[in-house]
XYZ file of C-alpha atoms in Angstrom:
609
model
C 110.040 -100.737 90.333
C 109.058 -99.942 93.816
C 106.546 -97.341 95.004
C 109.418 -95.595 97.178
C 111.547 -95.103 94.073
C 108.970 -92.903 92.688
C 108.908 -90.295 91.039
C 110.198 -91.793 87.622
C 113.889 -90.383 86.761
C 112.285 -90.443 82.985
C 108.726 -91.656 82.380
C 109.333 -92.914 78.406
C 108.393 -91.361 76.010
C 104.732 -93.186 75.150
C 102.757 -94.457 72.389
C 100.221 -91.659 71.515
C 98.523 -92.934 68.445
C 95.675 -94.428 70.134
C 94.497 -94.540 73.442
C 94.688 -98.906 73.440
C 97.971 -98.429 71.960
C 98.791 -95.938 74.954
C 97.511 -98.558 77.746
C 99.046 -101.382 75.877
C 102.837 -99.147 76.487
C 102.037 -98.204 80.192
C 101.514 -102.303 80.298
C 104.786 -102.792 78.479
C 106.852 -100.398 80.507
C 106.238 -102.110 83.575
C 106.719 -105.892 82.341
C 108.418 -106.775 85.376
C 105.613 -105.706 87.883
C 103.513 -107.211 85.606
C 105.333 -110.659 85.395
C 105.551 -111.346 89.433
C 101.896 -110.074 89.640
C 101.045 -112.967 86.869
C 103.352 -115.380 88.974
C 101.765 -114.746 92.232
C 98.084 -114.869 90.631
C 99.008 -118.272 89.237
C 100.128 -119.240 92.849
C 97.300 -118.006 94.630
C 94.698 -119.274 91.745
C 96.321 -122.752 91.536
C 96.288 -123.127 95.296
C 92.453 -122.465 94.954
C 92.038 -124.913 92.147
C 93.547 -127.463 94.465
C 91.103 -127.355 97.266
C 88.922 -129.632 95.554
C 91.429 -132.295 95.004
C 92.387 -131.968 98.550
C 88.416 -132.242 99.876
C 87.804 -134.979 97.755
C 90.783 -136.944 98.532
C 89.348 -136.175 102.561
C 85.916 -137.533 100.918
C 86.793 -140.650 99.572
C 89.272 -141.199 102.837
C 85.913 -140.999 105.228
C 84.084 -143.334 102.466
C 86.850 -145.737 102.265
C 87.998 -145.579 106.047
C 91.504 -144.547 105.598
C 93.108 -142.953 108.401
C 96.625 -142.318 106.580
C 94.549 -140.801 103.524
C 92.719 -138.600 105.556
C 95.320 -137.361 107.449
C 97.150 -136.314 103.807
C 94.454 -134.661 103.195
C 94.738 -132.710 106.013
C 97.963 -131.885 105.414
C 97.697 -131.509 101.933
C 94.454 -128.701 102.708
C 96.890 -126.795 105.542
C 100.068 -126.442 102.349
C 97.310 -125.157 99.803
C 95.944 -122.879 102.792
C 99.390 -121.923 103.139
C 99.733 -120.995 99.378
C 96.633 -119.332 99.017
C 97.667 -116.665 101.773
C 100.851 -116.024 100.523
C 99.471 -115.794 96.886
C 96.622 -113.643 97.560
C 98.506 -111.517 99.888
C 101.905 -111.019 97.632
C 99.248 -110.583 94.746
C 97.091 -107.757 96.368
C 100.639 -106.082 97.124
C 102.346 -106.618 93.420
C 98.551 -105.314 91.493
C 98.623 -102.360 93.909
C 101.956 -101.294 92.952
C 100.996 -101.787 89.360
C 98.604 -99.284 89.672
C 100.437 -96.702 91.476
C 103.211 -96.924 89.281
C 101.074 -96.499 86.432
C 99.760 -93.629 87.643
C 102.393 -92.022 88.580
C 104.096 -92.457 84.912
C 100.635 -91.121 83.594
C 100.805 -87.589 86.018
C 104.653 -87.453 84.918
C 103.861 -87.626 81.784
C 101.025 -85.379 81.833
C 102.830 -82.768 84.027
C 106.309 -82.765 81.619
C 103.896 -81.856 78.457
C 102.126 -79.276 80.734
C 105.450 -77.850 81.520
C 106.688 -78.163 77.566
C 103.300 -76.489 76.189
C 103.096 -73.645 79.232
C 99.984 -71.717 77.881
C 99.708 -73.006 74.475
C 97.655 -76.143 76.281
C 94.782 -74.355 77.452
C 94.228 -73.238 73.913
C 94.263 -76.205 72.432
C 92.556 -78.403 75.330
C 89.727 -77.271 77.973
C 91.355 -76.425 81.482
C 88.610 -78.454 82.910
C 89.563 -81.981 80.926
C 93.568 -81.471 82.013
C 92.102 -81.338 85.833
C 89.977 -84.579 84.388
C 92.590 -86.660 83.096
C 95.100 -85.820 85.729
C 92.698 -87.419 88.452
C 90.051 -89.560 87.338
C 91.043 -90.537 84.170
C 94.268 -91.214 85.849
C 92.702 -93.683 88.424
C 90.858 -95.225 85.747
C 94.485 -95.852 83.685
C 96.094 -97.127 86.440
C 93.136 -99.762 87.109
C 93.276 -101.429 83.930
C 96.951 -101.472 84.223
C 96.568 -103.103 87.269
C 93.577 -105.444 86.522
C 95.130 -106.733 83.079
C 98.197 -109.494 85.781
C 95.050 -110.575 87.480
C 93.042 -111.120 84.474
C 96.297 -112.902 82.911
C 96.822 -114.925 86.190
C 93.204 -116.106 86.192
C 92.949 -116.997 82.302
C 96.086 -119.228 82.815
C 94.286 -120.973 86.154
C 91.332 -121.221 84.223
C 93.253 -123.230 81.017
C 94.810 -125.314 83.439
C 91.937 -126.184 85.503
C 90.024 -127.340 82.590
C 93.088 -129.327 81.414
C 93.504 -130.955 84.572
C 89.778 -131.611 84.862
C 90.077 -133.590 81.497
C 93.165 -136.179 82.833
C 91.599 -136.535 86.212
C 87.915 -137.208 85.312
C 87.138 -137.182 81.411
C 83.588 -137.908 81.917
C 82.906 -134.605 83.985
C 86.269 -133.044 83.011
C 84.892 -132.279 78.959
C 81.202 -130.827 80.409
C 83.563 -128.057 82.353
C 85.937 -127.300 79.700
C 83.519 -127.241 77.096
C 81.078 -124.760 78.921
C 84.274 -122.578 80.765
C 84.586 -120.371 77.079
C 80.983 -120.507 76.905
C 80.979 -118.663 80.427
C 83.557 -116.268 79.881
C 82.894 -115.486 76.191
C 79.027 -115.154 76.722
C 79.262 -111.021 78.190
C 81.165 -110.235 74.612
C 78.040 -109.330 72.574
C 76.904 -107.071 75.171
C 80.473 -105.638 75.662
C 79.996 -103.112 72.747
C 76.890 -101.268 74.277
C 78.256 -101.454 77.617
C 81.322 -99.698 76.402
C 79.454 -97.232 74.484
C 76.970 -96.078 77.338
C 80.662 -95.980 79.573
C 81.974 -93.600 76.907
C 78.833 -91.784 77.070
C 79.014 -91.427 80.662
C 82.737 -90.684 80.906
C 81.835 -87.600 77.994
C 79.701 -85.751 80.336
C 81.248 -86.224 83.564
C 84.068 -85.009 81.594
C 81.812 -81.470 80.603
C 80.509 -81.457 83.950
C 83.954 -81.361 85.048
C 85.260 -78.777 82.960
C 82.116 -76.797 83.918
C 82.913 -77.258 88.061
C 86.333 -76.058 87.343
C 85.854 -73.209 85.227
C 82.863 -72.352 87.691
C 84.977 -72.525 90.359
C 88.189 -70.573 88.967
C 85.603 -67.429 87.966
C 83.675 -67.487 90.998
C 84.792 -63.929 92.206
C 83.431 -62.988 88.703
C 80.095 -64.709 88.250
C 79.205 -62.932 91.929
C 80.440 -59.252 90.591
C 77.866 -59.948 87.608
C 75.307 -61.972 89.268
C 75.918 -64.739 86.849
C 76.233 -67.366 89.938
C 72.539 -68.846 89.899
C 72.715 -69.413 85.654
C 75.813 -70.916 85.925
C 74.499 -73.292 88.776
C 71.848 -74.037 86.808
C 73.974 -75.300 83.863
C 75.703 -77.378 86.252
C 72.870 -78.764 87.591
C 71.452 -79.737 84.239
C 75.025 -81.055 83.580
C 75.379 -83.247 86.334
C 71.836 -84.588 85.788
C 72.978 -85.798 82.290
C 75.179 -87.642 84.044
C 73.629 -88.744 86.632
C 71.114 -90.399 83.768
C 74.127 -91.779 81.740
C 75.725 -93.137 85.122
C 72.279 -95.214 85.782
C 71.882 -96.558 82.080
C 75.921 -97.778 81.910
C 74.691 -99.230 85.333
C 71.844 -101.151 84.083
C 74.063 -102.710 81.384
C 76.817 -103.748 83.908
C 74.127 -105.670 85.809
C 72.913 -107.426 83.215
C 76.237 -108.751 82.413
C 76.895 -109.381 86.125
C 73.274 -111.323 86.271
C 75.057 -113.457 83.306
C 77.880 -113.909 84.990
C 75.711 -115.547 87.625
C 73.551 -117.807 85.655
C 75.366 -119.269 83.535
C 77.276 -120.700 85.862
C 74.221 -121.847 88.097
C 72.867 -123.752 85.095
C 76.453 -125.170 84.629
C 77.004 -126.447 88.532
C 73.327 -127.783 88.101
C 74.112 -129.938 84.702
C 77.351 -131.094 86.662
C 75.834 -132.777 89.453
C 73.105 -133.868 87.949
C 74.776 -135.693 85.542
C 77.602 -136.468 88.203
C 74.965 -137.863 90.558
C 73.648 -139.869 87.460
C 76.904 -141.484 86.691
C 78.039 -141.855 90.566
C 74.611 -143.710 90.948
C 75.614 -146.076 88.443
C 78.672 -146.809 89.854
C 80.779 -145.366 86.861
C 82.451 -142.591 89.006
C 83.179 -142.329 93.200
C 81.710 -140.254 95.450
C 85.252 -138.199 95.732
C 85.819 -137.857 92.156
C 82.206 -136.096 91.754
C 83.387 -133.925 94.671
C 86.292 -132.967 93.253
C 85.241 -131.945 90.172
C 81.843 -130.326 91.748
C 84.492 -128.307 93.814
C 86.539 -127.295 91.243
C 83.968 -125.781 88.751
C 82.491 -123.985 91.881
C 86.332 -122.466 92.633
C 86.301 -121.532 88.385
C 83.622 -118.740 89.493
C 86.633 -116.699 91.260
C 88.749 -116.649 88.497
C 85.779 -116.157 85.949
C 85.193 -112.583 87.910
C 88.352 -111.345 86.605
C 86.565 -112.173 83.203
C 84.163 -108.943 83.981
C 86.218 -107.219 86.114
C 88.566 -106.806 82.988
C 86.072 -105.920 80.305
C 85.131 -103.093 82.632
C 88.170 -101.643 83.244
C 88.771 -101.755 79.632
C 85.683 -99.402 78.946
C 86.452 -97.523 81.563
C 89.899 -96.611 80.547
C 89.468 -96.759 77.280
C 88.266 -93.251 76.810
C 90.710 -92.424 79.748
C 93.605 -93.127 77.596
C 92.127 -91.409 74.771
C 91.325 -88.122 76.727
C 95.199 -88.788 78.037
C 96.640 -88.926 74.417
C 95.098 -86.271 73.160
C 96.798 -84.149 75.720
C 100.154 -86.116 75.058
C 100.064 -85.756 71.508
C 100.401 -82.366 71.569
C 103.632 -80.821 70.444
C 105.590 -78.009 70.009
C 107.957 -76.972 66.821
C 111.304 -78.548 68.413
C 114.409 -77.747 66.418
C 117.224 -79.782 66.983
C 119.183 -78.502 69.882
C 122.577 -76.887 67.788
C 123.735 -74.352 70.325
C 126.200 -74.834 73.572
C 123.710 -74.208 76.934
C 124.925 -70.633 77.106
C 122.601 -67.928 77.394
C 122.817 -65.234 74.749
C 123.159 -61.913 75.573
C 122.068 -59.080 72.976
C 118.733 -56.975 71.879
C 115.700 -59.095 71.618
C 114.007 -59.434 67.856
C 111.084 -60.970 66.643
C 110.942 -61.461 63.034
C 107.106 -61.804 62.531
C 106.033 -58.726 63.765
C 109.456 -56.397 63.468
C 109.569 -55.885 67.203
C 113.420 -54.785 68.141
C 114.091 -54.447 72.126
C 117.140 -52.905 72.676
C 119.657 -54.704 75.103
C 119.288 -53.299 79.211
C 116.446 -50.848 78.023
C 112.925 -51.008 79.121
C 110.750 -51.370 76.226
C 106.655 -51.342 76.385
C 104.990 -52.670 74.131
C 101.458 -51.496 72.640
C 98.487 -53.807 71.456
C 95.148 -52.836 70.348
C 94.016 -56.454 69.984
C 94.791 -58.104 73.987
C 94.835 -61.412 72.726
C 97.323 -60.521 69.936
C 99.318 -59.174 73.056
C 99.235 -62.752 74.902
C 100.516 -64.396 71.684
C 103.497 -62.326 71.058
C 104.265 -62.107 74.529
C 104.539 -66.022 74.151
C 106.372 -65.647 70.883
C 108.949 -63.891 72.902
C 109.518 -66.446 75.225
C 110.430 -68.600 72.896
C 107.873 -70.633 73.275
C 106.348 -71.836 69.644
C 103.225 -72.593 67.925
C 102.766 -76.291 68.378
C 102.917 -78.644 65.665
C 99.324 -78.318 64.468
C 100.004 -74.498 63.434
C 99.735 -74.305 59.498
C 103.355 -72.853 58.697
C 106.224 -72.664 60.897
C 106.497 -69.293 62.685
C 110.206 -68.048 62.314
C 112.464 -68.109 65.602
C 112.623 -65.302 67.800
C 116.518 -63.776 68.332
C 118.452 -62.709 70.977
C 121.265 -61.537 70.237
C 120.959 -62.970 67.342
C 120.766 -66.531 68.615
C 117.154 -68.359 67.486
C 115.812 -69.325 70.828
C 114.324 -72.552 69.109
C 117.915 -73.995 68.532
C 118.751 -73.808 72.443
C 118.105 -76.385 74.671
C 114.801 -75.477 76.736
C 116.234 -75.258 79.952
C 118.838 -72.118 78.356
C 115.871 -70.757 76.280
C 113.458 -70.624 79.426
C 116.566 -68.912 81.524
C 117.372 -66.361 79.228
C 113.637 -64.963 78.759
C 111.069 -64.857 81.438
C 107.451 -64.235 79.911
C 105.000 -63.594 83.118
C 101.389 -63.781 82.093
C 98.320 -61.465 82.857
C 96.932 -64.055 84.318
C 100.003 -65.360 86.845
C 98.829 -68.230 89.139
C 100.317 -68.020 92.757
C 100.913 -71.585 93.982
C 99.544 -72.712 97.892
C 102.608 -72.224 100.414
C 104.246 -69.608 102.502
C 105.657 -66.606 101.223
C 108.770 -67.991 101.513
C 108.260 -70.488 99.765
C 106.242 -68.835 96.769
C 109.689 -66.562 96.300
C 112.236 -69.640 96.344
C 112.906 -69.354 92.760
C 115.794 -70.156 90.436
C 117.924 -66.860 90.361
C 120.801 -65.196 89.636
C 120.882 -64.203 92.928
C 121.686 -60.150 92.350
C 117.993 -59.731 93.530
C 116.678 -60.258 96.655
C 113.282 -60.708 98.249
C 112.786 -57.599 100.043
C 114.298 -55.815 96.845
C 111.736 -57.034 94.755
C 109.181 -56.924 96.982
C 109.938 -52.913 97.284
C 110.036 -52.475 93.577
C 106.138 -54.281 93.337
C 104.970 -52.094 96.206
C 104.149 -55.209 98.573
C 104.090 -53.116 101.561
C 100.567 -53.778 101.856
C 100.346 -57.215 101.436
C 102.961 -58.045 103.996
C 101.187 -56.211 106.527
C 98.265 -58.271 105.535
C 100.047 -61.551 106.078
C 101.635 -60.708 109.021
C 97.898 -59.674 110.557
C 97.157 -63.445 109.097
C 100.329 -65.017 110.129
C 100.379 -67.308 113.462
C 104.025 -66.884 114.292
C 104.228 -65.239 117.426
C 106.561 -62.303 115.663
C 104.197 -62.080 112.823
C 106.899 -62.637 109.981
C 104.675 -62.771 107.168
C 107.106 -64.789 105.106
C 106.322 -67.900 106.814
C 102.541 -66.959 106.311
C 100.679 -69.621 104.069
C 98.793 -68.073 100.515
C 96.048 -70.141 100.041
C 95.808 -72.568 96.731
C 95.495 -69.421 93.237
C 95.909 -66.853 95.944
C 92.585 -66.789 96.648
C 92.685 -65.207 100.259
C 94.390 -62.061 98.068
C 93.014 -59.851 96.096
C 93.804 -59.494 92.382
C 96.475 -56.502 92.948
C 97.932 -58.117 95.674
C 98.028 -61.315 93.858
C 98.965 -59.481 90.675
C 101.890 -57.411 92.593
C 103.252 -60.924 94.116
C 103.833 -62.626 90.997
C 105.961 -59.628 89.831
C 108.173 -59.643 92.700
C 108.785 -63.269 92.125
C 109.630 -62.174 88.394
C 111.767 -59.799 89.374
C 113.800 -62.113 92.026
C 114.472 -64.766 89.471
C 116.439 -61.446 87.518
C 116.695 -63.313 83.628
C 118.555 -61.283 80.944
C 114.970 -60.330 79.046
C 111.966 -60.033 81.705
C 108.825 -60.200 79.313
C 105.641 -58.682 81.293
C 101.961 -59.246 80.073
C 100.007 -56.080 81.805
C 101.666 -56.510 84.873
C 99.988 -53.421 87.230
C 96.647 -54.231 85.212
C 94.703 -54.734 88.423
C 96.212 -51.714 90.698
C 94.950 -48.110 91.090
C 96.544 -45.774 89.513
C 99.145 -44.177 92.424
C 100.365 -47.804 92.847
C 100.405 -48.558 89.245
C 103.094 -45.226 89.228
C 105.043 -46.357 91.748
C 105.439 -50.132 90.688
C 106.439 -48.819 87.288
C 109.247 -46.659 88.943
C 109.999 -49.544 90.908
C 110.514 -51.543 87.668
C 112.425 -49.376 86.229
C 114.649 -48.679 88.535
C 115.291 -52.716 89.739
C 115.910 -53.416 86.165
C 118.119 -51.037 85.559
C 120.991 -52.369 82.968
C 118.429 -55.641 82.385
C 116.224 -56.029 79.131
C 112.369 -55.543 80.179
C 109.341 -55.835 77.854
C 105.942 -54.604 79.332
C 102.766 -54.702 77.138
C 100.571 -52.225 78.412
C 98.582 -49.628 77.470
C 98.830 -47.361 80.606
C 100.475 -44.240 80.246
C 101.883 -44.175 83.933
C 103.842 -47.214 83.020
C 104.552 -45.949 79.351
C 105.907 -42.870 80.338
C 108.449 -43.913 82.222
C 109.675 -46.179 79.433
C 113.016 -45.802 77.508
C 111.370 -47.199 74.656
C 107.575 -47.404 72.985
C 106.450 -49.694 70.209
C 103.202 -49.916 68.716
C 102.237 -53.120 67.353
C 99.016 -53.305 64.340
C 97.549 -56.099 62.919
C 100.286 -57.872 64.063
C 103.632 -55.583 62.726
C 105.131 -52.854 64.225
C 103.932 -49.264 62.939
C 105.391 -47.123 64.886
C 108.262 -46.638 67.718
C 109.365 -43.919 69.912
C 109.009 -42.443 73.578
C 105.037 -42.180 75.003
C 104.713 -38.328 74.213
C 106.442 -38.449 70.926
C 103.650 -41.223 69.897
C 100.534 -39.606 71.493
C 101.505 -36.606 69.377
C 102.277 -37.897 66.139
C 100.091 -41.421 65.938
C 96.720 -41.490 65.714
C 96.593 -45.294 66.505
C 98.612 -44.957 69.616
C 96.708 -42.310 70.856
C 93.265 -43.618 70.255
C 94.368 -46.920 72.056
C 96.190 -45.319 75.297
C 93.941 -42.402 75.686
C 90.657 -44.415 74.997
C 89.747 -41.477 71.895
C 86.499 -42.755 70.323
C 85.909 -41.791 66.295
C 84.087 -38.367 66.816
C 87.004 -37.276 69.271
C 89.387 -38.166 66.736
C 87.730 -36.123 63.763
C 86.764 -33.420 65.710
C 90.682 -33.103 66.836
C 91.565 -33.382 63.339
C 89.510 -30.779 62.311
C 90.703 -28.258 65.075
C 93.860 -28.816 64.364
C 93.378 -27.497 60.713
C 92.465 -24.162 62.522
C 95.054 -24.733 64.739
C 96.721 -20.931 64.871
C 94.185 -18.566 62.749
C 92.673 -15.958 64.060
C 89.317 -16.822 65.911
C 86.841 -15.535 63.660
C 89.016 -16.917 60.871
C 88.340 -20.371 62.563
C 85.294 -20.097 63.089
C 84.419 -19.578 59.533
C 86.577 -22.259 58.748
C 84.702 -24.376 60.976
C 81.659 -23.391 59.535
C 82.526 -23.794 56.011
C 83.562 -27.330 56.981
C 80.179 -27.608 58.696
């Protein structure tokens, strides 16, 4: 796999029972990068090893006076130069690609369950730990993936530099391979602590994290309420938390790195002491101790990878596991036993009884707004994931369960826009390029959501010399918008995509009431023939409605046209008009006198009184 074939045409489907198990598949799935980075580590690693040979063959030449044998040393040193460059270069290249491919698979991944879950993620994981594991955590993935060849490469350089050490010199050769476990095994009994204050660490970077973005995404908010200065202040006592946990996983790191240092010291002392000892009495040459004095200094390169390892580990350790639990969440699939043909028909949810004729306009009543959001989700076809307690029967169109067609059909014939819609950094333009049936074009729908001000807005903003405003860029959330021109945007680019069943979540929630009057006219009339679902409580937009349903405690109660409902349903009324209990009594108890002479009603009154 090379970088400039990425994006993945499928990422895998991967291992989400633990997060080792998940970095041990992203290791799998790219064997082969992993195999040439392992066969250029050796390269590079063996070259090093054979420096030592090389300087003490040069050694012993100078001792002995040997032209010819210093002269193939000199060669010998210029080949393993050679070797080392080509290894260590081809290495650096194959681990880097390792680790951008591993990312990559990761954000795939993470961005095809985003896309499969839609809203149902942020109610089951923070906001702020998606942005977390998508970047950091991400990072962190990749450099395990990429650190695990090296590690591989060195542990193999390592066996066989000890093994040669034995046949060359056994007298020196044992000392080295003795102590090289002893060196790299020495770090594990502090690895567990290490690993735990890493976790720690990673935790509340991860809050702090979720804090920032939240922060962030209600800033306009917090300053509307003066909330901004209490919210810093959590954030500030956040990021101190970390800030402590950073510097205690620190300390422990160092400590193994001081390890990591002395131990080998003592070992490079013990060799040539006892080297010099054994050189002195004539049992081994000059260039042998050399050699082998060479070659346990070299083993400290390869030993790093040791540490380097073990950190990456418990670094990406909780990584992975922050990862998985995003990727282990599911929705209810059913298998897929319908042709990719959209259905055409009225639209019916079974839990709650809600019936929307076929090319009506239906609205759609809620006294609970969250209960709102999850049947405008239900209607979408878009299912409780698998940890809901009891399966939650199929929506129909036309009769058709939208479960049992494929996801791309299901997501074509219904369109659920959110109250919350999210415009995406771009032009115009390019914010409108949807997927459409093409029967609705952008200044059509842009008419119908009463954009009129907001293109004269971008085209003030825009720096084409003609001022088209659809080549203006919106800034990342629409940000540089307010929330009615933001809100008004998203519903054109509903309206151009033009799906058989439009489902809309409040969509003129955040306009004044003229505009809200004329966007539901423009609604109406745009989607004229189509099947439209509006929840909203407004009775500019209700009025104009073929159709009005009343949904309580989660089943519908009552159905019929706006004024029909305000009349006869004291629910309805009470939740579009705003009537508190006292209003409600006292028109209850008027309307018992309703029609009697005054003075008759008045006594009435009074008697009631």
């Amino acid at each position: 796999m090379q970088i400039r074939d990425l994006p993945f045409s499928d990422p895998g489907d991967p291992d989400v029972r633990s997060g080792p198990r998940f970095l041990f598949w992203l290791g799998r799935s790219q064997l082969t990068g992993q195999l040439k980075s392992l066969g250029w580590g050796l390269l590079h690693h063996c070259a090093i090893a054979g420096l030592p040979l090389a300087v003490g063959l040069a050694v012993q030449a100078v001792v002995d006076r040997s032209g010819r044998d210093l002269v193939l040393a000199g060669g010998l040193l210029v080949v393993l130069g050679a070797l080392i460059s080509v290894g260590d270069t081809m290495l650096h290249r194959t681990a880097v690609t390792n680790w951008i491919t591993a990312a990559a698979r990761v954000q795939q991944l993470l961005a095809r369950r985003t896309a499969e879950l839609g809203s149902a993620l942020t109610r089951r994981v923070a906001a702020g730990e998606v942005v977390a594991v998508s970047t950091g955590d991400v990072e962190k993935i990749g450099w395990f993936v990429e650190a695990l060849s090296r590690f591989a490469a060195a542990a193999t350089a390592l066996v066989l530099i000890c093994v040669g050490l034995v046949f060359y010199l056994p007298s020196l050769g044992v000392l080295v391979a003795v102590a090289t476990p002893v060196l790299a095994l020495a770090v594990l009994p502090l690895l567990p602590r290490a690993t735990r204050r890493a976790d720690l660490q990673r935790e509340k970077a991860g809050r702090a994290t979720e804090l920032a973005s939240d922060t962030v995404a209600g800033l306009r908010v917090l300053r509307g309420i003066g909330g901004e200065e209490l919210f810093l202040g959590r954030y500030r006592r956040a990021s101190q938390e970390v800030r402590k946990a950073a510097v205690r996983s620190a300390r422990m790191w160092a400590l193994i790195s001081a390890i990591q240092v002395l131990l080998p010291g003592i070992l490079l002392i013990s060799l040539v002491w006892y080297g010099a000892t054994l050189a002195r009495d004539g049992r081994i040459e000059i260039g042998q101790l050399v050699t082998v004095y060479s070659a346990a200094t070299l083993m400290l390169f390869p030993l790093r990878n040791v540490e380097e390892i073990a950190m990456a580990y418990s670094f990406s350790r909780p990584s992975a596991q922050r990862a998985v639990r995003v990727l282990s969440l599911r929705r209810t699939v059913r298998p897929s036993t319908l042709e990719a043909v959209t259905p055409r028909g009225d639209l019916y949810d079974p839990v709650t009884g809600l019936m929307a004729p076929q090319g009506r306009f239906t609205a759609v009543v809620c006294g609970d707004p969250d209960e709102a959001g999850r049947l405008a989700e239900r209607l979408g076809g878009h299912a409780e994931p698998d940890e809901a307690p009891e399966p939650v029967p199929s929506v129909l169109l036309g009769g058709v369960p939208l479960d049992e067609l494929p996801l791309d059909t299901a997501r074509t014939a219904v369109l659920v826009q959110d109250k919350d819609p999210v415009l995406l950094s771009g032009t115009l333009r390019e914010l409108l390029d949807m997927p459409s049936s093409g029967h609705v074009t952008a200044e059509e729908a842009l008419a119908a959501a009463q954009c009129g001000d907001v293109l004269a807005a971008l085209a003030q903003a825009s720096v084409d010399a003609d001022g088209d405003p659809m080549n203006t860029r919106i800034t990342e959330r629409g940000r540089s918008l307010s929330g009615g021109q933001r809100q008004r945007l998203a519903l054109a680019r509903s309206l151009i995509t033009d799906p058989e069943v439009l489902v809309l979540d409040e969509p003129t929630s955040a306009v004044d009431s003229h505009t809200e009057a004329r966007v539901a006219a423009g609604i109406q009339r745009l989607r004229g023939g189509r099947t439209t679902v509006a929840f909203a409580s407004s009775p500019l937009l209700l009025d104009l409605a073929d159709r009005v349903v009343l949904v309580h405690g989660g089943t519908v109660v009552a159905a019929g046209t706006h004024r029909e409902l305000v009349r006869d349903e004291p629910r309805y009324r009470a939740v579009v008009t705003r009537e508190t209990d006292d209003e409600t009594a006292a028109r209850e108890e008027f309307a018992v006198v309703d029609g009697l002479p005054p003075a008759r009603a008045i006594e009435e009154i009074e008697e009631r009184a």
